[in-house]
Coordinates of N, CA, C and O in Angstrom, one line a residue:
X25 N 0.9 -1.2 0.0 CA 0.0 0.0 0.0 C 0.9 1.2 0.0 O 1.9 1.2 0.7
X26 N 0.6 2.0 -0.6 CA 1.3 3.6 -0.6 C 0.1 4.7 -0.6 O -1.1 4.6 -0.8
X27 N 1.1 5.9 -0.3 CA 0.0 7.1 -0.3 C 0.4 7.8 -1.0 O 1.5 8.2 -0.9
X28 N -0.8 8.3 -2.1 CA -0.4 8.8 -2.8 C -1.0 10.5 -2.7 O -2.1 10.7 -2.1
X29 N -0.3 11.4 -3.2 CA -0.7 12.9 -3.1 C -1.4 13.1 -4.7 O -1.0 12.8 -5.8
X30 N -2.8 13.8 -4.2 CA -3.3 14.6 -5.0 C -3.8 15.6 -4.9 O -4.6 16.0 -4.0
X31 N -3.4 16.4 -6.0 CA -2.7 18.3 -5.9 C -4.5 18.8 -6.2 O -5.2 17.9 -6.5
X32 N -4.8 19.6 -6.2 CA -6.0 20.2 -5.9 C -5.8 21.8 -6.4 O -4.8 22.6 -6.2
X33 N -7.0 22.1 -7.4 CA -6.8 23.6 -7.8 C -6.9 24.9 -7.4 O -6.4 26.0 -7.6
X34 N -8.3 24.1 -6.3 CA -8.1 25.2 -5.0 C -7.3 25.4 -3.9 O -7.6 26.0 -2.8
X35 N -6.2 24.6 -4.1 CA -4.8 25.4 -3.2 C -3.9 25.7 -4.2 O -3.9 25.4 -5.4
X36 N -2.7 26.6 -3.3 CA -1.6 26.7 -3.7 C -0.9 25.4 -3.5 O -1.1 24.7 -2.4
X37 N 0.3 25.0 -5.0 CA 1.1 23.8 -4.8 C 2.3 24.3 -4.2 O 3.4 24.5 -4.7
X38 N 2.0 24.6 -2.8 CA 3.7 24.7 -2.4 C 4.8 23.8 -2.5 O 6.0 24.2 -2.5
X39 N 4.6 22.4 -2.6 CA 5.1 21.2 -2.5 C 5.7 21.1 -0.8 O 6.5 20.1 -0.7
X40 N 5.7 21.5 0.2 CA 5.9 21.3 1.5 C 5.3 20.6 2.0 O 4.1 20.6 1.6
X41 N 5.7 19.5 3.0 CA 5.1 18.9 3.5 C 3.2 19.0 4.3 O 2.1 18.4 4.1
X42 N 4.1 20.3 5.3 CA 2.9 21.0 5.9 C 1.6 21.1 5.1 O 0.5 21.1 5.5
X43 N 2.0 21.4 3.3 CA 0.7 21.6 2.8 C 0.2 20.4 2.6 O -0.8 20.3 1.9
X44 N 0.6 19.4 3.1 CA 0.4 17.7 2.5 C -0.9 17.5 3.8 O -2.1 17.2 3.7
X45 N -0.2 17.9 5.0 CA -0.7 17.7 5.8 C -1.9 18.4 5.9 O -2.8 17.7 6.3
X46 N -2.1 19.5 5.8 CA -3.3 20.5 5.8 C -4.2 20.2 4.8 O -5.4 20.5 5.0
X47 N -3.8 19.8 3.9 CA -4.8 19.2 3.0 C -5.1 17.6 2.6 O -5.2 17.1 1.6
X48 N -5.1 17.2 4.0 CA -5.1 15.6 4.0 C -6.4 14.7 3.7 O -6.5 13.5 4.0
X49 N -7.5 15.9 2.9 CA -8.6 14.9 2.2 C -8.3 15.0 1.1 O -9.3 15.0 0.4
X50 N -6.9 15.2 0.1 CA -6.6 15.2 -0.7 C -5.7 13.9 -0.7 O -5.0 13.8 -1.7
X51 N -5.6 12.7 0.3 CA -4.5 12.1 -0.1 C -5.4 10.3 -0.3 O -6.4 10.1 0.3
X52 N -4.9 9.7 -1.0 CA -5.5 8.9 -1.2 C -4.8 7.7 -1.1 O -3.6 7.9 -1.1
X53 N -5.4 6.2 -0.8 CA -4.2 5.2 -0.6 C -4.6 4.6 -2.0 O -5.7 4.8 -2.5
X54 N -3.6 3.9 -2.7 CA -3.2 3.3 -3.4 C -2.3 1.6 -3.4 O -1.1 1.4 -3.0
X55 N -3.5 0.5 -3.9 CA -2.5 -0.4 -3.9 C -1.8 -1.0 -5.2 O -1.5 -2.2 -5.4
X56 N -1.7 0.3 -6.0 CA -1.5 -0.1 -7.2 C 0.4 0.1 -7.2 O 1.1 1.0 -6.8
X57 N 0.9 -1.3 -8.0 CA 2.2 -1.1 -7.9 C 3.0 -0.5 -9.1 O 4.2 -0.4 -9.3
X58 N 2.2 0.0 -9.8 CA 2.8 0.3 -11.2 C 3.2 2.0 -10.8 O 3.8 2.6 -11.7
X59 N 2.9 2.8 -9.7 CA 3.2 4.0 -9.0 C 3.9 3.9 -8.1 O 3.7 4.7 -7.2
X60 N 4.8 2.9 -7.9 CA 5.5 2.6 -6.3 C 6.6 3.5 -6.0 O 7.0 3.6 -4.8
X61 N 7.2 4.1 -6.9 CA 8.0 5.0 -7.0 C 7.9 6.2 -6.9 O 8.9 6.8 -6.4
X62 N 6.9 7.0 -7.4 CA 6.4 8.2 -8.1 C 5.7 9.2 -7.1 O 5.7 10.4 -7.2
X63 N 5.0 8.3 -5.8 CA 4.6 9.5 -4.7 C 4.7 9.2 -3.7 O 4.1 10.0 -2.9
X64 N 5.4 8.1 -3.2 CA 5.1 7.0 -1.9 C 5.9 8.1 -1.1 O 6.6 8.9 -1.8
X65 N 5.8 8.0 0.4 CA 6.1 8.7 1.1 C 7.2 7.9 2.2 O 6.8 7.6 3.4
X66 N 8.7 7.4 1.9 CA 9.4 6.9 2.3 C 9.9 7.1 4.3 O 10.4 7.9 5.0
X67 N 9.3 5.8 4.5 CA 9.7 6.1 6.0 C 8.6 5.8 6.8 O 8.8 5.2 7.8
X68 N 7.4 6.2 6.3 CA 6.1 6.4 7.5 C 5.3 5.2 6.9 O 5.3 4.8 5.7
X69 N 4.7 4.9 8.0 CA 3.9 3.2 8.0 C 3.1 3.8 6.9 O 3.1 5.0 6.6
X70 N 2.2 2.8 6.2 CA 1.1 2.8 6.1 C -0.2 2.4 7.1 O -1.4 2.5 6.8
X71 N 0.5 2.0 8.4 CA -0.6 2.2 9.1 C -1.1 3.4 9.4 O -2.3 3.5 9.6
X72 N -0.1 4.8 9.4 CA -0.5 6.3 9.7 C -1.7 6.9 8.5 O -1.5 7.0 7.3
X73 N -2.5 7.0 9.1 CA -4.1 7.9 8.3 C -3.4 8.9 8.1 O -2.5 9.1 8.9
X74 N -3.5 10.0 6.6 CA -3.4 11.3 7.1 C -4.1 11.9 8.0 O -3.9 13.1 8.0
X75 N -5.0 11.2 9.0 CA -5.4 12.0 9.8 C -4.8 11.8 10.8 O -4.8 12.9 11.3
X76 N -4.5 11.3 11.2 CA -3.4 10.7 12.3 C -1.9 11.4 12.4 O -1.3 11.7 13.4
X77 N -1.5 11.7 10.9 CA -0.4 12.1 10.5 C -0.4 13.8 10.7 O 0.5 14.4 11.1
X78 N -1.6 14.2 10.3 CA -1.9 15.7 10.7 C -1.7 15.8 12.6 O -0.9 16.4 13.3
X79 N -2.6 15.1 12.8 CA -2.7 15.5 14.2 C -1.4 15.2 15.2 O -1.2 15.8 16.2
X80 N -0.4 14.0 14.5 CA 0.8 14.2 15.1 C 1.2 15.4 14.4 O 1.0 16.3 15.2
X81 N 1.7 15.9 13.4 CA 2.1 17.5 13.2 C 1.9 18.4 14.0 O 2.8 19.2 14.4
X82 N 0.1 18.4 14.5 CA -0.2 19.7 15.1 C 0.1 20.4 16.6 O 0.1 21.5 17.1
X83 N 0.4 18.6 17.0 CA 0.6 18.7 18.2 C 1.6 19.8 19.0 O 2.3 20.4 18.2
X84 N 1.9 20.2 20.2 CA 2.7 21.1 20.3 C 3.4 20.5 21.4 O 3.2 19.2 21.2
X85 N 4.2 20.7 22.6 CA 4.9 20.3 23.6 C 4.0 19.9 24.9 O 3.0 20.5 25.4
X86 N 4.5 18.8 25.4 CA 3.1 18.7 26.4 C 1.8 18.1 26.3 O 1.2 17.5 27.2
X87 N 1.3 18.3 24.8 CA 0.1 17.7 24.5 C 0.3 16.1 24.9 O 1.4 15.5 25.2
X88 N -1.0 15.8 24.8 CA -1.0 14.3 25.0 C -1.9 13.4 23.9 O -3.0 13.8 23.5
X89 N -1.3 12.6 23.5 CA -2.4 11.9 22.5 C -2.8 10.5 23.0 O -1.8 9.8 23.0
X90 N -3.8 9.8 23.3 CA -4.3 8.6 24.3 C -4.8 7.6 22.9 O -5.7 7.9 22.1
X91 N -4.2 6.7 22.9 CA -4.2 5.3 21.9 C -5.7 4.5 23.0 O -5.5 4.2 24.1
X92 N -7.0 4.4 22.2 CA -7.8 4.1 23.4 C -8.1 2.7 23.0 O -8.7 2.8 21.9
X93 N -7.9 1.2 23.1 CA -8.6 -0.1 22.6 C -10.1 0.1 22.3 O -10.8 1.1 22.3
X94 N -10.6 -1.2 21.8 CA -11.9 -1.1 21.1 C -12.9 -0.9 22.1 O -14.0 -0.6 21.7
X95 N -12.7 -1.2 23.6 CA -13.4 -0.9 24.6 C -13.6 0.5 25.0 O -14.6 0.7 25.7
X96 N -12.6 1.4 24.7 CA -12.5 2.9 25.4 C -13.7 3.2 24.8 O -14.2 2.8 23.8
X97 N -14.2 4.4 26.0 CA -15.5 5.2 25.9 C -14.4 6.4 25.0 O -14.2 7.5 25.6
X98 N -14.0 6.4 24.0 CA -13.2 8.0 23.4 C -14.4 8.8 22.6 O -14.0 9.9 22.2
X99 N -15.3 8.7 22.4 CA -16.2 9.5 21.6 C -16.9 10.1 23.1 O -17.0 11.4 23.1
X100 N -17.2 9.5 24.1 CA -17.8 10.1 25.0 C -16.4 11.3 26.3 O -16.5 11.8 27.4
X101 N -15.6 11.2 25.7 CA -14.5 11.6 26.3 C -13.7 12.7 25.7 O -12.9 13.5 26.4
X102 N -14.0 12.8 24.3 CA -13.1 14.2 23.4 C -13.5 13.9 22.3 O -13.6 12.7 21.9
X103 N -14.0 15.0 21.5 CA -14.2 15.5 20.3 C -13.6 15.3 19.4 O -14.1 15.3 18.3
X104 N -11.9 14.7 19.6 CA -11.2 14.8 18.4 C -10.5 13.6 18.3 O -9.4 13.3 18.8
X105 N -11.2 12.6 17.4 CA -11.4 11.2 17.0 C -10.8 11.2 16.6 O -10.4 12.3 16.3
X106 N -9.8 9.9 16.2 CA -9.5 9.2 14.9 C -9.6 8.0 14.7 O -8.8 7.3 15.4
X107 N -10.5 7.4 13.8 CA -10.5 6.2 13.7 C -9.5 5.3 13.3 O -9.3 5.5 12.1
X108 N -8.8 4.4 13.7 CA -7.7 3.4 13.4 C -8.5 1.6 13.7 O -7.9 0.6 14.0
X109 N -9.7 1.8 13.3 CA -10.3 0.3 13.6 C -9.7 -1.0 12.6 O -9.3 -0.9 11.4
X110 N -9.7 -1.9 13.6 CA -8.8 -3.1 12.6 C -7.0 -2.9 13.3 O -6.3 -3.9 13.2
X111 N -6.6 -2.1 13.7 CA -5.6 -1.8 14.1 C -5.3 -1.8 15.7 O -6.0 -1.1 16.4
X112 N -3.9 -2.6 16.4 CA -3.8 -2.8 17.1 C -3.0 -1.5 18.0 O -2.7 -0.4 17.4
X113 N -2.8 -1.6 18.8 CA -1.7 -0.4 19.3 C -0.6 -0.4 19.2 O 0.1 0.6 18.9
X114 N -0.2 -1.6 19.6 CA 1.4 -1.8 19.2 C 1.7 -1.3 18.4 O 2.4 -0.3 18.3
X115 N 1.0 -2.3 16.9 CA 1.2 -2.0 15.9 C 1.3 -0.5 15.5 O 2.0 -0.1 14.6
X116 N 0.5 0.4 16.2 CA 0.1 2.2 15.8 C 1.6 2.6 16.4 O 2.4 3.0 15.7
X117 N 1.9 2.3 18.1 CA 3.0 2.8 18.7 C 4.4 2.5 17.9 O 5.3 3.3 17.8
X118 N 4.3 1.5 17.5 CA 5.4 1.1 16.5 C 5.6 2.3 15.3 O 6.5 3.2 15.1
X119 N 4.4 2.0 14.8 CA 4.6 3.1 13.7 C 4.5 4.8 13.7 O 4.9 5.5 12.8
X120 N 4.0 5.3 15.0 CA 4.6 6.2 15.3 C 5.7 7.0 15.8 O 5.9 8.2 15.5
X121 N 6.5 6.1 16.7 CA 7.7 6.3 17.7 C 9.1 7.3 16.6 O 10.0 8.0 16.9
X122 N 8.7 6.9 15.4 CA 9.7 7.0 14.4 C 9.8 8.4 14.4 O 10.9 9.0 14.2
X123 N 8.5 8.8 14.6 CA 8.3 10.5 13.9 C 7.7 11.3 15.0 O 6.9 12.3 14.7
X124 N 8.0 10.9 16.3 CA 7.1 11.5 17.4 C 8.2 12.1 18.6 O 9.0 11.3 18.8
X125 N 8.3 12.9 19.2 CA 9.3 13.3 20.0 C 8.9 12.9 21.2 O 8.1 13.7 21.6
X126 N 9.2 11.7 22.4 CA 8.3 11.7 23.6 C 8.5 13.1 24.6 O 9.5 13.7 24.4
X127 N 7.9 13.4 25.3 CA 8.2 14.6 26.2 C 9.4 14.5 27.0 O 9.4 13.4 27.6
X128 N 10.3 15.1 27.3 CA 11.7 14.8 28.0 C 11.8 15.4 29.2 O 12.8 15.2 29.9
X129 N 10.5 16.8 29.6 CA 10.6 17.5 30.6 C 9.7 16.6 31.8 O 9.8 17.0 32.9
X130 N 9.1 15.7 31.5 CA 8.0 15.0 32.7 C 8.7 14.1 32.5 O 9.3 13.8 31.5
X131 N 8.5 13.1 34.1 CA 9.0 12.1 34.5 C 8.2 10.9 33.7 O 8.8 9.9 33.7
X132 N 6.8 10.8 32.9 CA 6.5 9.7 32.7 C 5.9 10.0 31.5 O 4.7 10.3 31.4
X133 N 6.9 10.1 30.0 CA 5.4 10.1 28.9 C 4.9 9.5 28.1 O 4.5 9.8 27.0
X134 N 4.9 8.2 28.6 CA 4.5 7.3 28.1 C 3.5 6.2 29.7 O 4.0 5.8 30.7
X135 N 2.1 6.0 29.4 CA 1.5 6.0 30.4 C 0.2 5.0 29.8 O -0.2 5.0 28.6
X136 N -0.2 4.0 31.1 CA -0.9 2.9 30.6 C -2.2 3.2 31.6 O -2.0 3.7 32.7
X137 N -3.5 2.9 31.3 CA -4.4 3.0 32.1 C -4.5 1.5 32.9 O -4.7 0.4 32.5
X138 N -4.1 2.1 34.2 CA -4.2 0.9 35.4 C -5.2 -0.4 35.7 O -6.4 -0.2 36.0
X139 N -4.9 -1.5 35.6 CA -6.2 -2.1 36.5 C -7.0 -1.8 37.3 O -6.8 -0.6 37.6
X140 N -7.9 -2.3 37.7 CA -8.9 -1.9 38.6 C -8.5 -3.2 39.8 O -8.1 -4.3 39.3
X141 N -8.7 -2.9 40.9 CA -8.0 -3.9 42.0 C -8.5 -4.9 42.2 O -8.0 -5.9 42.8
X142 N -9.7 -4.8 41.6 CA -10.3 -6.3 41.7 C -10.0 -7.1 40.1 O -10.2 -8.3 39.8
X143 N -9.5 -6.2 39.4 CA -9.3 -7.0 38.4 C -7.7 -7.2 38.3 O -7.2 -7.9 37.4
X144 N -7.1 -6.7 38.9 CA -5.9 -6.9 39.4 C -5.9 -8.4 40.0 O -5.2 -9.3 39.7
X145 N -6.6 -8.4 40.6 CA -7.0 -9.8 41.5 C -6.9 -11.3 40.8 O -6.6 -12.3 41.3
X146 N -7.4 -10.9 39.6 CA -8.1 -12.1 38.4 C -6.6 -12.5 38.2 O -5.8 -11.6 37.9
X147 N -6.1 -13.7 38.3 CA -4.7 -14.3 37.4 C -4.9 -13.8 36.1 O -4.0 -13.0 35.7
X148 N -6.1 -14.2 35.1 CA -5.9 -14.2 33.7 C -5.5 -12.7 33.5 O -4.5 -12.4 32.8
X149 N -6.4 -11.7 34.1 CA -6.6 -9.9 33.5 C -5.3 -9.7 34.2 O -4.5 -9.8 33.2
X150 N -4.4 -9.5 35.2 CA -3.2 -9.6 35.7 C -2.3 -10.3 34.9 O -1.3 -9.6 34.8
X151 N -2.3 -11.3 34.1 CA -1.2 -11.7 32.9 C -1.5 -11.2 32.0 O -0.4 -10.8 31.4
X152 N -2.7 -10.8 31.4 CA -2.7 -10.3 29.8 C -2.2 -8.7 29.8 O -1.6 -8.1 28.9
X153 N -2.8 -8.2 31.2 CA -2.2 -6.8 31.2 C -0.7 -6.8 31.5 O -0.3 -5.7 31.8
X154 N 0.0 -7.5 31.6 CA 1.3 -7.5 32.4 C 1.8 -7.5 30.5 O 2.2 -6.5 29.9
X155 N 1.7 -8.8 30.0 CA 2.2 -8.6 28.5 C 1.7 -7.7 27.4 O 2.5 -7.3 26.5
X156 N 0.7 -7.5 27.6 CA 0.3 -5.8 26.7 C 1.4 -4.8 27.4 O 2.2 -4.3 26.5
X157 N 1.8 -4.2 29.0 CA 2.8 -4.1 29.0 C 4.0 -4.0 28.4 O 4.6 -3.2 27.7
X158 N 4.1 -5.4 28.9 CA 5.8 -5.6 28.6 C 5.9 -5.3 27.1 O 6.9 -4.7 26.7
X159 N 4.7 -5.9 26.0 CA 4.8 -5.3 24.2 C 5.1 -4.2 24.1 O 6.0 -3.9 23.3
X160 N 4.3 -2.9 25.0 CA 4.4 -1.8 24.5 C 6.0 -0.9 25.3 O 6.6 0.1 25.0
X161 N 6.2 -1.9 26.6 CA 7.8 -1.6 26.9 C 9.0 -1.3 25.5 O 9.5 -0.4 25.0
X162 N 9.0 -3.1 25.4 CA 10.1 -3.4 24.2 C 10.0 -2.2 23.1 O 10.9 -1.6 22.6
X163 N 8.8 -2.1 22.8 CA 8.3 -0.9 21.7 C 9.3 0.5 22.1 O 10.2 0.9 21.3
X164 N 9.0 1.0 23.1 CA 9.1 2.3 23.3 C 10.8 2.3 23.6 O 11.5 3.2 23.2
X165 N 11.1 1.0 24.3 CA 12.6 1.3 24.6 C 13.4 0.5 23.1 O 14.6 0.1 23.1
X166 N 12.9 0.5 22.2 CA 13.5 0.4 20.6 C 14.1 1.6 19.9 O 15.1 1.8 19.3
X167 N 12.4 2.6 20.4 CA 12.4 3.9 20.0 C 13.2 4.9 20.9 O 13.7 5.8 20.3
X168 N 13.4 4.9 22.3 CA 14.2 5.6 23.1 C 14.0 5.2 24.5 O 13.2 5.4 25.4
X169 N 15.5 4.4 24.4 CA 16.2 3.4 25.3 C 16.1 4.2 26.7 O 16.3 3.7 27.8
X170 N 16.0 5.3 26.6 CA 16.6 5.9 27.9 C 14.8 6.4 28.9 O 14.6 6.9 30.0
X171 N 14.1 6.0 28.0 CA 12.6 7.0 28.5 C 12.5 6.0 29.9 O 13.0 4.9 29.9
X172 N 11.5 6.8 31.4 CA 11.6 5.8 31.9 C 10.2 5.1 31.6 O 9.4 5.0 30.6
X173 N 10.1 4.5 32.8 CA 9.8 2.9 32.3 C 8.2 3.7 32.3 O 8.2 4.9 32.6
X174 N 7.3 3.2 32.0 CA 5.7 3.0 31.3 C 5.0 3.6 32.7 O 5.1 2.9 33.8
X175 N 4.6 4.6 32.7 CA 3.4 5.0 34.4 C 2.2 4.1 33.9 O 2.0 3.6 32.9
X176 N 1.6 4.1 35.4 CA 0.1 3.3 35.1 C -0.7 4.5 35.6 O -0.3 5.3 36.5
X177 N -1.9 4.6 35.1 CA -2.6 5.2 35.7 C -3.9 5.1 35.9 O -4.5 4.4 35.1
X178 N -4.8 5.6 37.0 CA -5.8 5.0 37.4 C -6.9 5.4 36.4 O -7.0 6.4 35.7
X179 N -7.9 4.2 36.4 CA -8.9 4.2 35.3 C -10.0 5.5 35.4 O -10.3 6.2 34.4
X180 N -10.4 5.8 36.2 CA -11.0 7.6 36.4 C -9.7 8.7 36.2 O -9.9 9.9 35.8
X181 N -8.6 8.3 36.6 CA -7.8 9.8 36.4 C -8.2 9.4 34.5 O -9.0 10.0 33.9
X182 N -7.2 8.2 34.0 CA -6.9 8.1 32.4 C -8.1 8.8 31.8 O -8.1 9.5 30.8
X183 N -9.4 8.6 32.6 CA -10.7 9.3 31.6 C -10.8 11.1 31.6 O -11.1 11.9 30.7
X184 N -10.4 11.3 32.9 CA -9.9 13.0 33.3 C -8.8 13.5 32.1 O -8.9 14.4 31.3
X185 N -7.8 12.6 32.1 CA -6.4 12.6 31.1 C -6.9 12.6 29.5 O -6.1 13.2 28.7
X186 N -7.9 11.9 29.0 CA -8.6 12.1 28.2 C -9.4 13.4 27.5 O -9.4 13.9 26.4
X187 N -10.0 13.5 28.8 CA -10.7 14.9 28.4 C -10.0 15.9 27.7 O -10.5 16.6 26.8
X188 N -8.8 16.0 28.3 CA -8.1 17.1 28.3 C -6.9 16.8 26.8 O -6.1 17.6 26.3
X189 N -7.1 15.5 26.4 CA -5.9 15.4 25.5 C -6.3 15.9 24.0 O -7.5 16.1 23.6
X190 N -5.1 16.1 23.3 CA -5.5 16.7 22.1 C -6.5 15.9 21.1 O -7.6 16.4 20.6
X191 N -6.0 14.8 20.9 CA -7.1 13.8 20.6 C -7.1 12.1 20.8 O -6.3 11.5 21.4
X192 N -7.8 11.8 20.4 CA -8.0 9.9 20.9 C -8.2 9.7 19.3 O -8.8 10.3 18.4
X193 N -7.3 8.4 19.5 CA -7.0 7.2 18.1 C -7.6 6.0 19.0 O -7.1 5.5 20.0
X194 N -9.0 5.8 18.1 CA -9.6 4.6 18.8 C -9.4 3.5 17.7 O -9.8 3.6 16.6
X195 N -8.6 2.5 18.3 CA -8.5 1.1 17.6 C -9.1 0.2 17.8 O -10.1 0.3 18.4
X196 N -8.7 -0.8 17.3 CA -9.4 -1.8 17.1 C -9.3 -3.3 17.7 O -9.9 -4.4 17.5
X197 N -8.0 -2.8 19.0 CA -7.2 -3.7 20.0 C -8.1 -3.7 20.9 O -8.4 -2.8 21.6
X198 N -8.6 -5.5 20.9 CA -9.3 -5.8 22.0 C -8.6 -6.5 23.0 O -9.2 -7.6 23.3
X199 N -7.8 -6.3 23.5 CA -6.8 -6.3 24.8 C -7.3 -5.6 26.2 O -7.0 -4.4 26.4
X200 N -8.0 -6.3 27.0 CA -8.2 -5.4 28.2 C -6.7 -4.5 28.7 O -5.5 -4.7 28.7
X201 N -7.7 -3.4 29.0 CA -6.2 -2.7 29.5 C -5.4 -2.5 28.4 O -4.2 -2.6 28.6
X202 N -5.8 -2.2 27.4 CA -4.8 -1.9 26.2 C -4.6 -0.5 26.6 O -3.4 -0.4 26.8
X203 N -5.4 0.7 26.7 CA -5.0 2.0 26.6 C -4.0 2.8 27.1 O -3.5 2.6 28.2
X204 N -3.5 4.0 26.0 CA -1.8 4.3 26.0 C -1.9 5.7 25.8 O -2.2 6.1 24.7
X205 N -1.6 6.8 27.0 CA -0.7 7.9 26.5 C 0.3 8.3 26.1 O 1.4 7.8 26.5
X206 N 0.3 9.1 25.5 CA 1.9 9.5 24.7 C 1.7 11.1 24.9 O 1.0 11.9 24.3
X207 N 2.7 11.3 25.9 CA 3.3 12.8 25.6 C 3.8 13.4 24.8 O 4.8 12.7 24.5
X208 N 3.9 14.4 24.2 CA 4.9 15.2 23.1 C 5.7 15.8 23.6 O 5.3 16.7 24.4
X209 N 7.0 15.7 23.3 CA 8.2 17.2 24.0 C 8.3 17.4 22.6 O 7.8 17.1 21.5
X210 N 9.2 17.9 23.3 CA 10.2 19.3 21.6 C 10.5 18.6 20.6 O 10.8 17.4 20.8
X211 N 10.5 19.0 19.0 CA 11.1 17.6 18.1 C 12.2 18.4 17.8 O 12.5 18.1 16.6
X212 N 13.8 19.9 18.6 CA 14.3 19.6 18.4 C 15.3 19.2 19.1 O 16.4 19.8 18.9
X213 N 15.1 18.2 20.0 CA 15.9 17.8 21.3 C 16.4 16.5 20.5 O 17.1 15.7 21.0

């Protein structure tokens, strides 16, 4: 799959990225291989939407963007959606880490919504959250070895943390306990 750009008469062609991004109902996927050369955008998954791709751009320092599983309430939590259904988080965290700066001024920016103590309790919800964990650990320390290790946080604050974040990428990962914030710092550190 590739993404291909299509230029539009009612903008200016600046050829800049930013305009790629700003005008991201102009971009279209293509699985045609006879173009594989000619517009693909070397480097970035094809799992990233341009909408996804904008809204990492927009982001500023600080913001937070929350990866919510197919269970998260995110429509009843923030306004500014993105659908990623079919798609796991790993798989998204993966493909973002590349092009994302984590925050370097807070102690934790990378953060997991906690168990609940009684499901803490459960052997099975206690192992499957421990390895959704440990996947999205290995992930993040690929991408930068030095971040510390993953916060947990509690299932009413992460919905409070929600409110407030720039926006929610609801997937399609049915993993209890899958949900993931991601802080932004500076991208020139």
């Amino acid at each position: 799959m590739q993404l291909n750009f299509r230029k539009s008469s009612k903008h200016r062609e600046t050829g800049a990225f930013f305009w790629s991004l700003q005008n991201a109902e102009h971009l279209t996927f293509s699985s045609s291989a006879s173009n594989s050369n000619k517009y693909m955008l070397r480097g970035i998954s094809p799992l990233l939407s341009p909408k996804l791709l904008e809204t990492l751009y927009r982001m500023g320092h600080h913001d937070e963007i929350i990866f919510g599983d197919a269970h998260f309430p995110g429509e009843s939590c923030n306004d500014n959606i993105i659908r990623a259904d079919g798609l796991r988080i790993d798989d998204l965290l993966d493909a973002v880490l590349p092009l994302f700066v984590l925050d370097h001024v807070i102690d934790q920016p990378v953060m997991m919504m906690g168990p609940l103590p009684e499901d803490k309790a459960d052997p099975k919800i206690a192992a499957d959250y421990q390895k959704v964990h440990d996947g999205y650990d290995e992930i993040v320390k690929k991408h930068y070895p030095d971040t510390a290790p993953i916060a947990q946080v509690d299932k009413y604050d992460f919905y409070d943390r929600t409110r407030k974040a720039f926006a929610v990428v609801m997937t399609g990962d049915t993993r209890i306990y899958a949900n993931l914030i991601l802080a932004k710092g500076v991208t020139t550190w």
